[in-house]
Amino acid sequence: MSDVNKVLECLESRRGEWEDLLCDFLRIPSVSADPAHAEDVRAAAQWTAKLFDDMGFSVELAEPEQRPIVYAESPRVGGAPTVVVYGHYDVQPAEDPTLWETPPFEPDIRDGSFFARGACDNKGQILPHILAVRAWKEAVGRLPLNFKFVVEGEEEVGSLLLERFLDEQAERLACDCVVISDTGMPGLDQPAITYGLRGVAYFEVRLTGPNRDLHSGSFGGAVTNPCNALAKMLGGLIDDAGRVQIPGFYDDVVPLSDEERARFRAVPFDEKAFFRSLGVESAVGEKGYTVLERRWARPTYDVCGVWGGYQGAGAKTVLPGQGGAKISFRLVPHQDPVKIAKGLEIRLRQLCPPGIRLEIVDLHASPAVLTPLDSPCVQAAERALAAVFPRPPVAIREGGSIPIVARFQQRLGADVLLIGFALEDDNAHAPNEKYSVQTFHRAMAVSARLWDEMSRQPGAK
Ligand code: BES
Ligand code: ZN
């Protein structure tokens, strides 16, 4: 029996064990955005580190007092290629528990899926890579490649520590390819290789008006209301045609080529079903673009949260002293987040009425990325995916962001391979996040085959 078949057999025979492991991982509420979960974030790092330790990897926890980066290297295999495998153990806040059918950190398997925060984003996607390596070791006795795993704890809040780690440790991380499973695919049986991600620039906007909350009857009309101002300012960042109203915003945006538009049209996508599943009547957005073009390859502006004034039950007539919002821009290749931040400041100052103090806090930013589709690791992935799924992979772009990818490209000069397994309706970042059990096992088989395919390619870093 070939080595890879031994590995696949090993993976298959221990499905229950892998599912239990994922559930253990999902039980740790490693919410990076919430300081109340700082200990849980560290617990998830420890839990991940132990997996590598048990596999005989050398493991290091960088930034152990903060949101640790788990860095694990396999014993060296001379002459074999080297891959960096990246993922994140942090998760998004679960938010309102009443919106979850089962509690977010008590994983439940039903209807063929794991339900828990982090199920698809990203615990259920990084774990298969780790377990596929483990199965190689256990079933074959040696590893086909040199592995360097980087599993971080603040992807969901901008990867600032990892950026520094990469800058400092670029030499140690030298590799032939960076493999990342933190994206999606069009359908359960339709895998994908993602060749583009949008970037992001995220800001908090704070407005201060009068020095305290006021009676809206006595003062309204004579004093600028920061919430009125906020609504006008937020609205002034986009026009009716869906164009972002920031000076220079589109300057560096490269038009989509006919070839790429054709490639998008070839991706299976049922627009009607998409909007129906969202409970939304029809498409909106920038004129002249299809839904997939808008989501994957055009820059956007979204208000992610707004606050100010009375939020309690019933009515309260008040002219609030303060208001604010969190806003994000998704960026496409060549847009510079620093330029966007400057343009935003100019525009918001133009829109800000007298009587309001404006403060803009830059929370995080990362540029968009494109990855070549003709690299040897993409070819290896095509073969691995086609061997496991009923259909061969399609090439897609995605609208989400993985902040560290651009840095991997710049600092390591390595090819990046994005093969993700989440479905559109897996509810990433939303209540009732889920991940297909079948996909979890398929991801492991893909990973095992990918290592095999890559080991046949020459390389020695
Ligand atoms: N897994 C996502 C990235 C993603 C989302 C890829 C959708 C493809 C489709 C990742 O965990 C994520 O959510 N990233 C954040 C990054 C941000 C906080 C800097 C995002 O895109 O909002
Ligand atoms: Zn996410």
Tab-separated table of C-alpha atoms and ligand atoms in Angstrom:
chain	number	residue	atom	x	y	z
A	1	MET	CA	0.000	0.000	0.000
A	2	SER	CA	1.310	3.479	-0.859
A	3	ASP	CA	2.216	5.840	1.948
A	4	VAL	CA	-0.647	8.206	1.233
A	5	ASN	CA	-3.142	5.360	1.241
A	6	LYS	CA	-1.876	4.274	4.637
A	7	VAL	CA	-2.470	7.808	5.863
A	8	LEU	CA	-5.966	7.955	4.388
A	9	GLU	CA	-6.813	4.633	5.984
A	10	CYS	CA	-5.556	5.858	9.335
A	11	LEU	CA	-7.645	9.037	9.025
A	12	GLU	CA	-10.726	7.070	8.057
A	13	SER	CA	-10.430	4.580	10.905
A	14	ARG	CA	-10.301	7.290	13.570
A	15	ARG	CA	-13.076	9.634	12.496
A	16	GLY	CA	-14.697	9.651	15.919
A	17	GLU	CA	-11.445	10.597	17.607
A	18	TRP	CA	-10.935	13.568	15.257
A	19	GLU	CA	-14.510	14.756	15.785
A	20	ASP	CA	-14.033	14.622	19.560
A	21	LEU	CA	-10.840	16.627	19.212
A	22	LEU	CA	-12.571	19.318	17.197
A	23	CYS	CA	-15.322	19.506	19.812
A	24	ASP	CA	-12.690	19.931	22.556
A	25	PHE	CA	-11.149	22.764	20.563
A	26	LEU	CA	-14.545	24.390	19.982
A	27	ARG	CA	-15.340	24.315	23.676
A	28	ILE	CA	-12.632	26.906	24.368
A	29	PRO	CA	-14.221	30.371	24.024
A	30	SER	CA	-11.134	31.986	22.492
A	31	VAL	CA	-12.738	35.310	21.564
A	32	SER	CA	-9.881	37.620	20.651
A	33	ALA	CA	-11.872	40.862	20.626
A	34	ASP	CA	-13.059	40.559	24.218
A	35	PRO	CA	-10.559	41.148	27.060
A	36	ALA	CA	-12.828	39.079	29.332
A	37	HIS	CA	-11.742	36.041	27.295
A	38	ALA	CA	-7.987	36.695	27.503
A	39	GLU	CA	-7.420	33.536	29.577
A	40	ASP	CA	-9.463	31.447	27.141
A	41	VAL	CA	-7.401	32.774	24.266
A	42	ARG	CA	-4.255	31.589	26.047
A	43	ALA	CA	-5.918	28.241	26.833
A	44	ALA	CA	-6.640	27.699	23.142
A	45	ALA	CA	-2.991	28.470	22.343
A	46	GLN	CA	-1.868	25.918	24.940
A	47	TRP	CA	-4.320	23.354	23.618
A	48	THR	CA	-2.967	23.814	20.082
A	49	ALA	CA	0.646	23.764	21.259
A	50	LYS	CA	0.070	20.437	23.000
A	51	LEU	CA	-1.082	18.816	19.751
A	52	PHE	CA	2.244	19.730	18.171
A	53	ASP	CA	4.202	18.735	21.222
A	54	ASP	CA	2.616	15.273	21.119
A	55	MET	CA	3.646	14.998	17.473
A	56	GLY	CA	7.307	15.610	18.314
A	57	PHE	CA	7.407	19.112	16.834
A	58	SER	CA	9.470	21.841	18.443
A	59	VAL	CA	6.882	24.296	19.719
A	60	GLU	CA	7.134	27.876	20.791
A	61	LEU	CA	4.527	30.261	22.144
A	62	ALA	CA	5.456	33.760	21.004
A	63	GLU	CA	3.857	36.632	22.946
A	64	PRO	CA	2.750	34.267	25.734
A	65	GLU	CA	1.296	37.094	27.838
A	66	GLN	CA	-0.913	38.393	25.062
A	67	ARG	CA	-2.666	36.441	22.337
A	68	PRO	CA	0.075	33.866	21.784
A	69	ILE	CA	1.293	32.800	18.374
A	70	VAL	CA	1.797	29.033	18.268
A	71	TYR	CA	4.851	28.325	16.151
A	72	ALA	CA	5.674	24.654	15.583
A	73	GLU	CA	8.346	23.075	13.409
A	74	SER	CA	8.582	19.433	12.419
A	75	PRO	CA	11.862	17.545	12.673
A	76	ARG	CA	13.915	18.342	9.576
A	77	VAL	CA	13.546	16.134	6.487
A	78	GLY	CA	16.578	16.826	4.294
A	79	GLY	CA	15.882	17.618	0.640
A	80	ALA	CA	12.105	17.845	1.074
A	81	PRO	CA	10.159	21.043	0.351
A	82	THR	CA	9.048	23.228	3.239
A	83	VAL	CA	5.528	24.464	3.819
A	84	VAL	CA	4.213	27.021	6.232
A	85	VAL	CA	0.667	26.150	7.306
A	86	TYR	CA	-1.201	29.117	8.721
A	87	GLY	CA	-4.484	29.318	10.601
A	88	HIS	CA	-6.081	30.953	13.634
A	89	TYR	CA	-7.472	29.632	16.890
A	90	ASP	CA	-9.216	32.876	17.838
A	91	VAL	CA	-12.902	33.326	17.121
A	92	GLN	CA	-15.384	36.149	16.728
A	93	PRO	CA	-17.611	37.161	19.646
A	94	ALA	CA	-20.679	34.918	19.942
A	95	GLU	CA	-22.914	37.898	20.777
A	96	ASP	CA	-26.567	37.430	21.740
A	97	PRO	CA	-26.857	33.866	23.170
A	98	THR	CA	-30.623	33.832	22.576
A	99	LEU	CA	-29.982	33.825	18.827
A	100	TRP	CA	-28.125	30.501	19.056
A	101	GLU	CA	-30.112	27.255	18.898
A	102	THR	CA	-27.452	25.585	21.051
A	103	PRO	CA	-24.869	27.472	23.123
A	104	PRO	CA	-21.952	28.779	21.028
A	105	PHE	CA	-19.256	27.066	23.084
A	106	GLU	CA	-21.041	23.751	23.624
A	107	PRO	CA	-20.490	22.123	20.240
A	108	ASP	CA	-23.463	20.181	18.965
A	109	ILE	CA	-23.446	17.807	16.005
A	110	ARG	CA	-26.779	17.882	14.181
A	111	ASP	CA	-27.971	17.694	10.582
A	112	GLY	CA	-24.476	16.626	9.533
A	113	SER	CA	-22.709	19.688	10.922
A	114	PHE	CA	-20.782	20.850	13.959
A	115	PHE	CA	-22.548	23.870	15.448
A	116	ALA	CA	-20.319	26.177	17.500
A	117	ARG	CA	-18.514	29.494	17.259
A	118	GLY	CA	-15.281	28.814	15.361
A	119	ALA	CA	-16.605	25.640	13.685
A	120	CYS	CA	-15.716	26.820	10.171
A	121	ASP	CA	-13.814	29.994	11.058
A	122	ASN	CA	-11.241	28.651	11.680
A	123	LYS	CA	-10.879	25.733	14.112
A	124	GLY	CA	-12.584	23.194	11.853
A	125	GLN	CA	-10.322	24.229	8.983
A	126	ILE	CA	-6.919	24.396	10.655
A	127	LEU	CA	-7.333	21.212	12.701
A	128	PRO	CA	-7.551	18.895	9.638
A	129	HIS	CA	-4.127	20.090	8.489
A	130	ILE	CA	-2.635	19.284	11.869
A	131	LEU	CA	-4.335	15.899	12.030
A	132	ALA	CA	-3.300	14.978	8.502
A	133	VAL	CA	0.325	15.544	9.509
A	134	ARG	CA	-0.235	13.509	12.645
A	135	ALA	CA	-1.697	10.666	10.594
A	136	TRP	CA	1.325	10.770	8.267
A	137	LYS	CA	3.565	10.384	11.248
A	138	GLU	CA	1.553	7.625	12.851
A	139	ALA	CA	0.752	5.628	9.707
A	140	VAL	CA	4.040	6.032	7.814
A	141	GLY	CA	6.491	6.795	10.584
A	142	ARG	CA	8.020	9.847	8.929
A	143	LEU	CA	6.861	13.114	7.393
A	144	PRO	CA	6.920	13.828	3.649
A	145	LEU	CA	7.755	17.536	4.044
A	146	ASN	CA	9.225	20.078	6.403
A	147	PHE	CA	6.329	21.709	8.243
A	148	LYS	CA	6.233	25.080	9.943
A	149	PHE	CA	2.842	25.738	11.511
A	150	VAL	CA	1.796	29.240	12.475
A	151	VAL	CA	-1.481	29.283	14.402
A	152	GLU	CA	-2.310	32.711	15.736
A	153	GLY	CA	-4.805	34.179	18.170
A	154	GLU	CA	-5.750	37.528	16.698
A	155	GLU	CA	-6.643	37.055	13.071
A	156	GLU	CA	-10.137	38.315	13.820
A	157	VAL	CA	-8.759	41.578	15.193
A	158	GLY	CA	-6.111	42.365	12.615
A	159	SER	CA	-3.031	40.133	13.276
A	160	LEU	CA	-0.844	42.938	14.645
A	161	LEU	CA	1.395	40.681	16.754
A	162	LEU	CA	1.848	38.259	13.901
A	163	GLU	CA	2.917	41.070	11.598
A	164	ARG	CA	5.735	41.877	13.986
A	165	PHE	CA	6.593	38.183	14.434
A	166	LEU	CA	6.857	37.790	10.673
A	167	ASP	CA	9.023	40.858	10.302
A	168	GLU	CA	11.376	39.551	12.973
A	169	GLN	CA	11.337	35.864	12.043
A	170	ALA	CA	11.146	35.997	8.265
A	171	GLU	CA	14.303	33.908	7.869
A	172	ARG	CA	13.080	31.155	10.122
A	173	LEU	CA	9.829	31.010	8.200
A	174	ALA	CA	11.499	30.534	4.812
A	175	CYS	CA	9.411	28.103	2.798
A	176	ASP	CA	8.321	27.022	-0.649
A	177	CYS	CA	4.625	27.580	-0.057
A	178	VAL	CA	2.205	28.949	2.532
A	179	VAL	CA	-0.952	26.851	2.847
A	180	ILE	CA	-4.072	28.449	4.316
A	181	SER	CA	-7.567	27.047	4.766
A	182	ASP	CA	-9.637	29.989	5.955
A	183	THR	CA	-11.796	30.706	2.928
A	184	GLY	CA	-14.893	29.183	1.344
A	185	MET	CA	-16.136	27.039	-1.513
A	186	PRO	CA	-19.246	27.326	-3.701
A	187	GLY	CA	-20.934	24.091	-2.575
A	188	LEU	CA	-20.555	20.934	-0.500
A	189	ASP	CA	-19.299	19.008	-3.522
A	190	GLN	CA	-17.681	21.960	-5.290
A	191	PRO	CA	-14.226	22.803	-3.932
A	192	ALA	CA	-12.344	25.981	-4.795
A	193	ILE	CA	-8.924	27.517	-4.948
A	194	THR	CA	-9.104	31.158	-3.948
A	195	TYR	CA	-6.727	33.473	-5.782
A	196	GLY	CA	-7.815	36.823	-4.391
A	197	LEU	CA	-8.894	38.351	-1.093
A	198	ARG	CA	-10.044	41.849	-0.367
A	199	GLY	CA	-8.139	43.992	2.079
A	200	VAL	CA	-9.730	45.963	4.853
A	201	ALA	CA	-9.413	49.316	6.585
A	202	TYR	CA	-11.351	49.576	9.850
A	203	PHE	CA	-12.106	52.755	11.824
A	204	GLU	CA	-14.013	53.964	14.811
A	205	VAL	CA	-15.652	57.376	14.422
A	206	ARG	CA	-16.468	59.275	17.616
A	207	LEU	CA	-18.558	62.429	17.721
A	208	THR	CA	-18.984	64.658	20.721
A	209	GLY	CA	-21.576	67.436	20.837
A	210	PRO	CA	-22.827	69.203	23.978
A	211	ASN	CA	-21.036	68.460	27.247
A	212	ARG	CA	-23.941	66.281	28.473
A	213	ASP	CA	-27.205	64.689	27.345
A	214	LEU	CA	-29.920	67.349	26.958
A	215	HIS	CA	-33.722	67.546	26.908
A	216	SER	CA	-34.516	67.355	23.197
A	217	GLY	CA	-37.524	69.647	23.654
A	218	SER	CA	-35.679	72.414	25.428
A	219	PHE	CA	-32.476	72.236	23.373
A	220	GLY	CA	-33.369	70.476	20.107
A	221	GLY	CA	-32.967	72.656	17.022
A	222	ALA	CA	-30.469	74.969	18.697
A	223	VAL	CA	-27.658	72.554	19.527
A	224	THR	CA	-26.023	70.142	17.058
A	225	ASN	CA	-27.126	66.603	17.824
A	226	PRO	CA	-24.128	64.248	17.358
A	227	CYS	CA	-26.418	61.383	16.296
A	228	ASN	CA	-28.032	63.541	13.601
A	229	ALA	CA	-24.542	64.563	12.525
A	230	LEU	CA	-23.409	60.941	12.569
A	231	ALA	CA	-26.244	59.818	10.296
A	232	LYS	CA	-25.433	62.562	7.812
A	233	MET	CA	-21.718	61.910	7.897
A	234	LEU	CA	-22.021	58.135	7.531
A	235	GLY	CA	-24.491	58.610	4.686
A	236	GLY	CA	-22.133	61.076	3.018
A	237	LEU	CA	-19.487	58.415	2.548
A	238	ILE	CA	-21.403	56.699	-0.267
A	239	ASP	CA	-23.655	57.935	-3.085
A	240	ASP	CA	-26.847	56.491	-4.526
A	241	ALA	CA	-24.939	54.653	-7.211
A	242	GLY	CA	-22.943	52.787	-4.552
A	243	ARG	CA	-19.720	54.764	-5.110
A	244	VAL	CA	-17.633	55.511	-2.052
A	245	GLN	CA	-17.272	59.270	-1.577
A	246	ILE	CA	-13.725	59.581	-0.314
A	247	PRO	CA	-11.190	61.630	-2.260
A	248	GLY	CA	-8.847	59.365	-4.233
A	249	PHE	CA	-10.701	56.197	-3.185
A	250	TYR	CA	-10.810	54.716	-6.701
A	251	ASP	CA	-7.521	56.171	-7.979
A	252	ASP	CA	-5.548	52.940	-7.753
A	253	VAL	CA	-8.356	50.483	-8.504
A	254	VAL	CA	-7.534	48.479	-11.613
A	255	PRO	CA	-10.554	47.718	-13.836
A	256	LEU	CA	-11.584	44.079	-14.021
A	257	SER	CA	-10.365	42.403	-17.205
A	258	ASP	CA	-12.802	40.727	-19.581
A	259	GLU	CA	-11.000	37.474	-18.906
A	260	GLU	CA	-11.569	37.727	-15.195
A	261	ARG	CA	-15.204	38.718	-15.599
A	262	ALA	CA	-15.652	35.619	-17.743
A	263	ARG	CA	-13.983	33.505	-15.072
A	264	PHE	CA	-16.394	34.859	-12.452
A	265	ARG	CA	-19.350	34.067	-14.684
A	266	ALA	CA	-18.151	30.451	-14.884
A	267	VAL	CA	-18.373	30.010	-11.093
A	268	PRO	CA	-21.575	28.230	-10.054
A	269	PHE	CA	-23.643	30.929	-8.345
A	270	ASP	CA	-27.426	31.087	-8.108
A	271	GLU	CA	-28.183	34.755	-7.535
A	272	LYS	CA	-31.871	34.252	-6.797
A	273	ALA	CA	-31.206	31.467	-4.293
A	274	PHE	CA	-28.482	33.587	-2.714
A	275	PHE	CA	-30.812	36.507	-1.990
A	276	ARG	CA	-33.671	34.218	-1.007
A	277	SER	CA	-31.436	32.482	1.550
A	278	LEU	CA	-30.640	35.884	3.045
A	279	GLY	CA	-34.255	36.993	3.221
A	280	VAL	CA	-33.408	39.938	0.994
A	281	GLU	CA	-35.521	40.907	-1.981
A	282	SER	CA	-32.984	42.014	-4.522
A	283	ALA	CA	-29.422	42.980	-5.229
A	284	VAL	CA	-28.045	46.423	-4.525
A	285	GLY	CA	-24.604	47.857	-5.079
A	286	GLU	CA	-22.292	49.615	-7.400
A	287	LYS	CA	-23.843	50.039	-10.836
A	288	GLY	CA	-22.368	48.076	-13.717
A	289	TYR	CA	-21.150	45.082	-11.722
A	290	THR	CA	-22.501	41.608	-11.070
A	291	VAL	CA	-23.108	40.359	-7.538
A	292	LEU	CA	-19.919	38.293	-7.494
A	293	GLU	CA	-17.893	41.181	-8.896
A	294	ARG	CA	-19.253	43.444	-6.167
A	295	ARG	CA	-18.468	40.916	-3.468
A	296	TRP	CA	-15.044	39.801	-4.624
A	297	ALA	CA	-13.418	42.473	-6.683
A	298	ARG	CA	-14.891	45.904	-5.952
A	299	PRO	CA	-14.123	48.052	-2.920
A	300	THR	CA	-16.931	48.764	-0.467
A	301	TYR	CA	-17.953	50.666	2.622
A	302	ASP	CA	-19.999	49.248	5.498
A	303	VAL	CA	-21.160	50.562	8.818
A	304	CYS	CA	-20.442	47.691	11.238
A	305	GLY	CA	-21.993	49.306	14.315
A	306	VAL	CA	-23.534	52.549	15.519
A	307	TRP	CA	-24.234	53.870	18.965
A	308	GLY	CA	-25.404	56.964	20.745
A	309	GLY	CA	-28.481	58.195	22.547
A	310	TYR	CA	-31.211	56.172	24.117
A	311	GLN	CA	-31.211	52.409	23.422
A	312	GLY	CA	-33.562	51.249	26.178
A	313	ALA	CA	-37.221	50.271	26.121
A	314	GLY	CA	-39.866	52.759	25.003
A	315	ALA	CA	-39.235	56.368	24.112
A	316	LYS	CA	-36.947	58.865	25.769
A	317	THR	CA	-36.730	62.398	24.428
A	318	VAL	CA	-33.066	63.164	24.585
A	319	LEU	CA	-30.465	65.048	22.612
A	320	PRO	CA	-27.444	62.851	23.241
A	321	GLY	CA	-24.042	64.280	24.022
A	322	GLN	CA	-22.205	61.656	22.014
A	323	GLY	CA	-22.488	59.208	19.170
A	324	GLY	CA	-20.201	56.989	17.182
A	325	ALA	CA	-19.778	54.205	14.692
A	326	LYS	CA	-17.454	51.458	13.578
A	327	ILE	CA	-16.928	51.462	9.843
A	328	SER	CA	-14.999	49.280	7.459
A	329	PHE	CA	-13.833	49.564	3.894
A	330	ARG	CA	-13.036	46.447	1.898
A	331	LEU	CA	-10.180	47.142	-0.453
A	332	VAL	CA	-9.092	45.647	-3.748
A	333	PRO	CA	-5.588	45.145	-5.144
A	334	HIS	CA	-3.404	48.280	-5.357
A	335	GLN	CA	-5.541	50.360	-2.978
A	336	ASP	CA	-3.331	51.664	-0.195
A	337	PRO	CA	-4.913	51.560	3.286
A	338	VAL	CA	-2.835	54.574	4.395
A	339	LYS	CA	-4.153	56.668	1.508
A	340	ILE	CA	-7.700	55.545	2.314
A	341	ALA	CA	-7.296	56.629	5.947
A	342	LYS	CA	-6.102	60.083	4.856
A	343	GLY	CA	-8.974	60.438	2.381
A	344	LEU	CA	-11.485	59.389	5.011
A	345	GLU	CA	-10.244	62.018	7.414
A	346	ILE	CA	-10.561	64.747	4.764
A	347	ARG	CA	-14.072	63.660	3.812
A	348	LEU	CA	-15.380	63.298	7.369
A	349	ARG	CA	-14.006	66.729	8.310
A	350	GLN	CA	-15.849	68.174	5.295
A	351	LEU	CA	-19.069	66.523	6.412
A	352	CYS	CA	-18.740	67.337	10.099
A	353	PRO	CA	-21.111	70.165	11.123
A	354	PRO	CA	-20.206	72.982	13.534
A	355	GLY	CA	-20.684	72.129	17.190
A	356	ILE	CA	-19.285	68.592	16.845
A	357	ARG	CA	-15.852	67.317	17.814
A	358	LEU	CA	-14.719	64.501	15.534
A	359	GLU	CA	-12.242	61.796	16.434
A	360	ILE	CA	-11.221	58.977	14.082
A	361	VAL	CA	-9.465	55.929	15.489
A	362	ASP	CA	-7.632	53.703	13.024
A	363	LEU	CA	-8.255	50.162	14.323
A	364	HIS	CA	-6.526	48.011	11.723
A	365	ALA	CA	-5.815	47.732	8.037
A	366	SER	CA	-4.397	45.287	5.540
A	367	PRO	CA	-4.126	45.363	1.750
A	368	ALA	CA	-5.888	43.078	-0.706
A	369	VAL	CA	-4.024	40.168	-2.236
A	370	LEU	CA	-3.906	38.187	-5.444
A	371	THR	CA	-2.074	34.868	-5.634
A	372	PRO	CA	-0.790	33.283	-8.853
A	373	LEU	CA	-2.833	30.389	-10.179
A	374	ASP	CA	0.077	28.731	-11.965
A	375	SER	CA	2.317	27.957	-8.973
A	376	PRO	CA	3.388	24.362	-8.284
A	377	CYS	CA	1.475	24.367	-4.990
A	378	VAL	CA	-1.746	25.314	-6.788
A	379	GLN	CA	-1.208	22.407	-9.170
A	380	ALA	CA	-0.635	20.064	-6.243
A	381	ALA	CA	-3.823	21.353	-4.608
A	382	GLU	CA	-5.842	20.875	-7.785
A	383	ARG	CA	-4.880	17.212	-7.840
A	384	ALA	CA	-5.507	16.716	-4.128
A	385	LEU	CA	-8.929	18.398	-4.242
A	386	ALA	CA	-10.005	16.557	-7.385
A	387	ALA	CA	-9.108	13.221	-5.793
A	388	VAL	CA	-11.312	13.821	-2.743
A	389	PHE	CA	-14.306	15.825	-4.003
A	390	PRO	CA	-16.748	14.704	-6.688
A	391	ARG	CA	-15.843	17.748	-8.777
A	392	PRO	CA	-12.506	19.404	-9.586
A	393	PRO	CA	-11.868	22.815	-7.987
A	394	VAL	CA	-12.914	26.148	-9.484
A	395	ALA	CA	-10.853	29.315	-9.160
A	396	ILE	CA	-12.578	32.031	-7.154
A	397	ARG	CA	-11.886	35.270	-5.347
A	398	GLU	CA	-13.373	36.116	-1.971
A	399	GLY	CA	-14.602	39.290	-0.366
A	400	GLY	CA	-13.236	38.610	3.110
A	401	SER	CA	-9.754	39.401	4.341
A	402	ILE	CA	-6.911	37.490	5.937
A	403	PRO	CA	-4.706	40.334	7.085
A	404	ILE	CA	-1.413	38.454	7.236
A	405	VAL	CA	-1.460	37.073	3.686
A	406	ALA	CA	0.039	40.173	2.061
A	407	ARG	CA	2.810	40.109	4.652
A	408	PHE	CA	3.535	36.436	3.902
A	409	GLN	CA	3.928	37.339	0.250
A	410	GLN	CA	6.136	40.354	0.928
A	411	ARG	CA	8.356	38.943	3.648
A	412	LEU	CA	8.700	35.324	2.568
A	413	GLY	CA	8.420	35.731	-1.177
A	414	ALA	CA	6.641	32.375	-1.158
A	415	ASP	CA	3.564	31.295	-3.071
A	416	VAL	CA	0.371	31.359	-1.030
A	417	LEU	CA	-2.227	28.652	-1.510
A	418	LEU	CA	-5.764	29.399	-0.297
A	419	ILE	CA	-7.918	26.267	-0.144
A	420	GLY	CA	-10.907	26.804	2.102
A	421	PHE	CA	-13.916	24.670	2.894
A	422	ALA	CA	-16.526	26.934	4.509
A	423	LEU	CA	-19.932	27.302	2.898
A	424	GLU	CA	-21.728	30.575	2.415
A	425	ASP	CA	-24.452	29.451	4.799
A	426	ASP	CA	-22.044	28.260	7.497
A	427	ASN	CA	-22.763	31.498	9.395
A	428	ALA	CA	-19.193	32.629	9.984
A	429	HIS	CA	-19.259	35.642	12.365
A	430	ALA	CA	-23.013	35.098	12.899
A	431	PRO	CA	-25.156	33.071	15.315
A	432	ASN	CA	-25.340	29.292	14.704
A	433	GLU	CA	-21.978	29.027	13.000
A	434	LYS	CA	-21.516	25.546	11.593
A	435	TYR	CA	-19.218	23.290	9.600
A	436	SER	CA	-20.066	20.115	7.724
A	437	VAL	CA	-18.782	16.923	9.361
A	438	GLN	CA	-18.262	15.397	5.934
A	439	THR	CA	-16.224	18.413	4.844
A	440	PHE	CA	-14.121	18.190	8.006
A	441	HIS	CA	-13.092	14.660	7.043
A	442	ARG	CA	-12.674	15.523	3.377
A	443	ALA	CA	-10.413	18.416	4.366
A	444	MET	CA	-8.180	15.937	6.187
A	445	ALA	CA	-7.985	13.685	3.143
A	446	VAL	CA	-7.192	16.693	0.928
A	447	SER	CA	-4.476	17.748	3.327
A	448	ALA	CA	-2.929	14.255	3.458
A	449	ARG	CA	-2.912	14.112	-0.344
A	450	LEU	CA	-1.587	17.641	-0.658
A	451	TRP	CA	1.464	16.797	1.449
A	452	ASP	CA	2.023	13.766	-0.747
A	453	GLU	CA	1.697	15.805	-3.964
A	454	MET	CA	4.029	18.481	-2.653
A	455	SER	CA	6.641	15.987	-1.540
A	456	ARG	CA	7.052	14.998	-5.185
A	457	GLN	CA	8.022	18.534	-6.111
A	458	PRO	CA	11.680	19.494	-5.833
A	459	GLY	CA	12.655	22.091	-3.219
A	460	ALA	CA	14.929	22.570	-0.255
A	461	LYS	CA	14.418	25.591	1.959
B	1	BES	N1	-12.066	33.424	7.387
B	1	BES	C1	-12.171	34.832	7.345
B	1	BES	C2	-11.726	35.424	6.034
B	1	BES	C3	-12.706	35.180	4.920
B	1	BES	C4	-14.011	35.560	5.051
B	1	BES	C5	-12.283	34.606	3.770
B	1	BES	C6	-14.905	35.347	4.030
B	1	BES	C7	-13.170	34.372	2.745
B	1	BES	C8	-14.480	34.735	2.878
B	1	BES	C9	-11.349	35.459	8.446
B	1	BES	O1	-11.384	34.761	9.653
B	1	BES	C10	-11.941	36.809	8.734
B	1	BES	O2	-13.071	36.884	9.093
B	1	BES	N2	-11.157	37.855	8.582
B	1	BES	C11	-11.546	39.154	8.956
B	1	BES	C12	-10.296	39.974	9.011
B	1	BES	C13	-10.451	41.325	9.601
B	1	BES	C14	-10.935	41.285	11.005
B	1	BES	C15	-9.135	42.048	9.553
B	1	BES	C16	-12.548	39.727	7.976
B	1	BES	O3	-12.462	39.485	6.772
B	1	BES	O4	-13.446	40.444	8.422
B	2	ZN	ZN	-13.350	35.288	10.587
